[in-house]
Amino acid sequence: QVQLVESGGGSVQAGGSLRLSCAASAYIDSWRCMAWFRQAPGKEREGVASIDSGGTTAAAASVKGRFTISKDKAKNTLFLQMNSLKPEDSATYYCAARAGVCVGGGLYATTYFSWGQGTQVTVSS
């Protein structure tokens, strides 16, 4: 079974940056759509950013201009560069992958079947 392992989370002050990584156990281009999601306590899991096999990206309005999704095929790794972090960005961040094309911009959690275990991001004011 394919594994996705996130890393790079941590604690940072507002305005700071973090770079999350998601290492895949299989060839990353075997998935046509990959994405980052986040879930804060008591809230639903929400889509943050997605990228398809052609490199087209999408991002939630709340993170546009601050977060950038990318992937390194040689390293089979998905990244999320997060800049200008805000306290409301605090959550557990998950990467996800699907074999099919991105549906609805790739930001709907119910369309993904492969998930990592998550990495915690805490932003203090």
Coordinates of C-alpha atoms in Angstrom, one line a residue:
Q1 CA 0.0 0.0 0.0
V2 CA 1.2 3.4 -0.9
Q3 CA 2.4 5.5 2.0
L4 CA 2.5 9.3 2.4
V5 CA 4.6 10.7 5.2
E6 CA 4.4 14.4 6.2
S7 CA 7.1 16.3 8.0
G8 CA 8.2 19.9 8.6
G9 CA 5.5 21.0 11.0
G10 CA 6.3 22.9 14.2
S11 CA 5.7 26.1 16.2
V12 CA 6.3 29.5 14.7
Q13 CA 5.3 33.1 15.4
A14 CA 2.8 35.0 13.3
G15 CA 4.5 36.3 10.2
G16 CA 6.9 33.4 10.0
S17 CA 7.4 30.6 7.5
L18 CA 7.4 26.8 7.4
R19 CA 7.9 24.3 4.6
L20 CA 6.0 21.1 4.8
S21 CA 7.1 17.9 3.0
C22 CA 5.2 14.8 2.0
A23 CA 7.3 11.9 1.0
A24 CA 5.6 9.2 -1.1
S25 CA 6.5 5.6 -1.2
A26 CA 5.6 5.3 -4.9
Y27 CA 6.3 7.3 -8.0
I28 CA 4.6 10.7 -7.5
D29 CA 3.4 10.9 -11.0
S30 CA 1.3 7.8 -10.5
W31 CA -1.2 10.2 -9.0
R32 CA -2.9 12.7 -11.2
C33 CA -3.9 14.9 -8.3
M34 CA -2.2 15.7 -4.9
A35 CA -3.2 18.1 -2.3
W36 CA -2.7 19.5 1.2
F37 CA -5.5 19.7 3.7
R38 CA -5.7 20.9 7.3
Q39 CA -7.9 20.3 10.2
A40 CA -8.1 22.4 13.4
P41 CA -9.7 21.0 16.6
G42 CA -13.5 21.0 16.3
K43 CA -13.5 22.0 12.6
E44 CA -13.9 20.1 9.4
R45 CA -10.9 19.1 7.2
E46 CA -10.4 21.8 4.6
G47 CA -8.5 21.9 1.4
V48 CA -5.5 24.2 1.3
A49 CA -3.9 23.7 -2.1
S50 CA -3.7 21.1 -4.9
I51 CA -1.5 20.3 -7.8
D52 CA -2.3 18.0 -10.8
S53 CA 0.1 15.9 -12.9
G54 CA 0.6 18.8 -15.3
G55 CA 1.6 21.2 -12.5
T56 CA -1.6 23.2 -12.5
T57 CA -2.3 24.4 -8.9
A58 CA -5.2 25.6 -7.0
A59 CA -5.4 27.2 -3.5
A60 CA -8.0 28.1 -1.0
A61 CA -8.9 31.8 -0.9
S62 CA -7.6 32.0 2.7
V63 CA -4.1 31.0 1.7
K64 CA -3.7 32.5 -1.8
G65 CA -0.6 34.6 -2.1
R66 CA 0.9 33.1 1.1
F67 CA 1.1 29.3 0.5
T68 CA 2.6 27.6 -2.5
I69 CA 2.3 23.9 -3.4
S70 CA 4.9 22.2 -5.5
K71 CA 6.4 18.8 -6.1
D72 CA 9.8 17.2 -6.8
K73 CA 9.3 14.2 -9.1
A74 CA 12.9 13.1 -8.6
K75 CA 12.4 13.0 -4.8
N76 CA 8.8 11.7 -5.0
T77 CA 8.0 14.6 -2.6
L78 CA 5.1 17.1 -2.3
F79 CA 5.8 20.4 -0.6
L80 CA 3.8 23.2 0.9
Q81 CA 5.7 26.5 1.4
M82 CA 3.8 28.6 4.0
N83 CA 4.7 32.2 4.4
S84 CA 3.2 35.1 6.4
L85 CA 1.6 32.6 8.8
K86 CA -1.3 33.6 10.9
P87 CA -2.7 32.1 14.1
E88 CA -5.7 30.9 12.2
D89 CA -3.4 28.7 10.1
S90 CA -2.8 26.5 13.2
A91 CA -3.9 23.0 12.4
T92 CA -2.8 19.5 11.6
Y93 CA -1.8 19.4 8.0
Y94 CA -2.3 16.3 5.8
C95 CA -1.2 15.4 2.3
A96 CA -3.5 13.4 0.1
A97 CA -3.3 11.8 -3.3
R98 CA -5.8 10.4 -5.9
A99 CA -5.3 8.5 -9.1
G100 CA -7.9 10.4 -11.0
V101 CA -8.0 14.0 -12.0
C102 CA -8.4 16.8 -9.5
V103 CA -12.2 17.2 -8.8
G104 CA -13.5 20.6 -7.9
G105 CA -10.1 22.1 -7.9
G106 CA -8.7 19.2 -5.9
L107 CA -9.8 20.7 -2.6
Y108 CA -12.6 18.3 -1.6
A109 CA -11.4 15.8 1.1
T110 CA -14.0 13.2 0.1
T111 CA -12.4 12.7 -3.3
Y112 CA -9.1 11.4 -1.8
F113 CA -8.4 7.9 -0.7
S114 CA -4.7 8.0 0.2
W115 CA -3.7 10.1 3.2
G116 CA -0.7 10.8 5.4
Q117 CA -0.7 10.8 9.2
G118 CA -0.5 14.6 9.5
T119 CA 2.0 17.1 10.9
Q120 CA 1.1 19.8 13.4
V121 CA 1.5 23.5 12.7
T122 CA 1.1 26.0 15.5
V123 CA 1.3 29.7 14.9
S124 CA 1.4 32.0 17.9
S125 CA 0.5 35.7 17.9

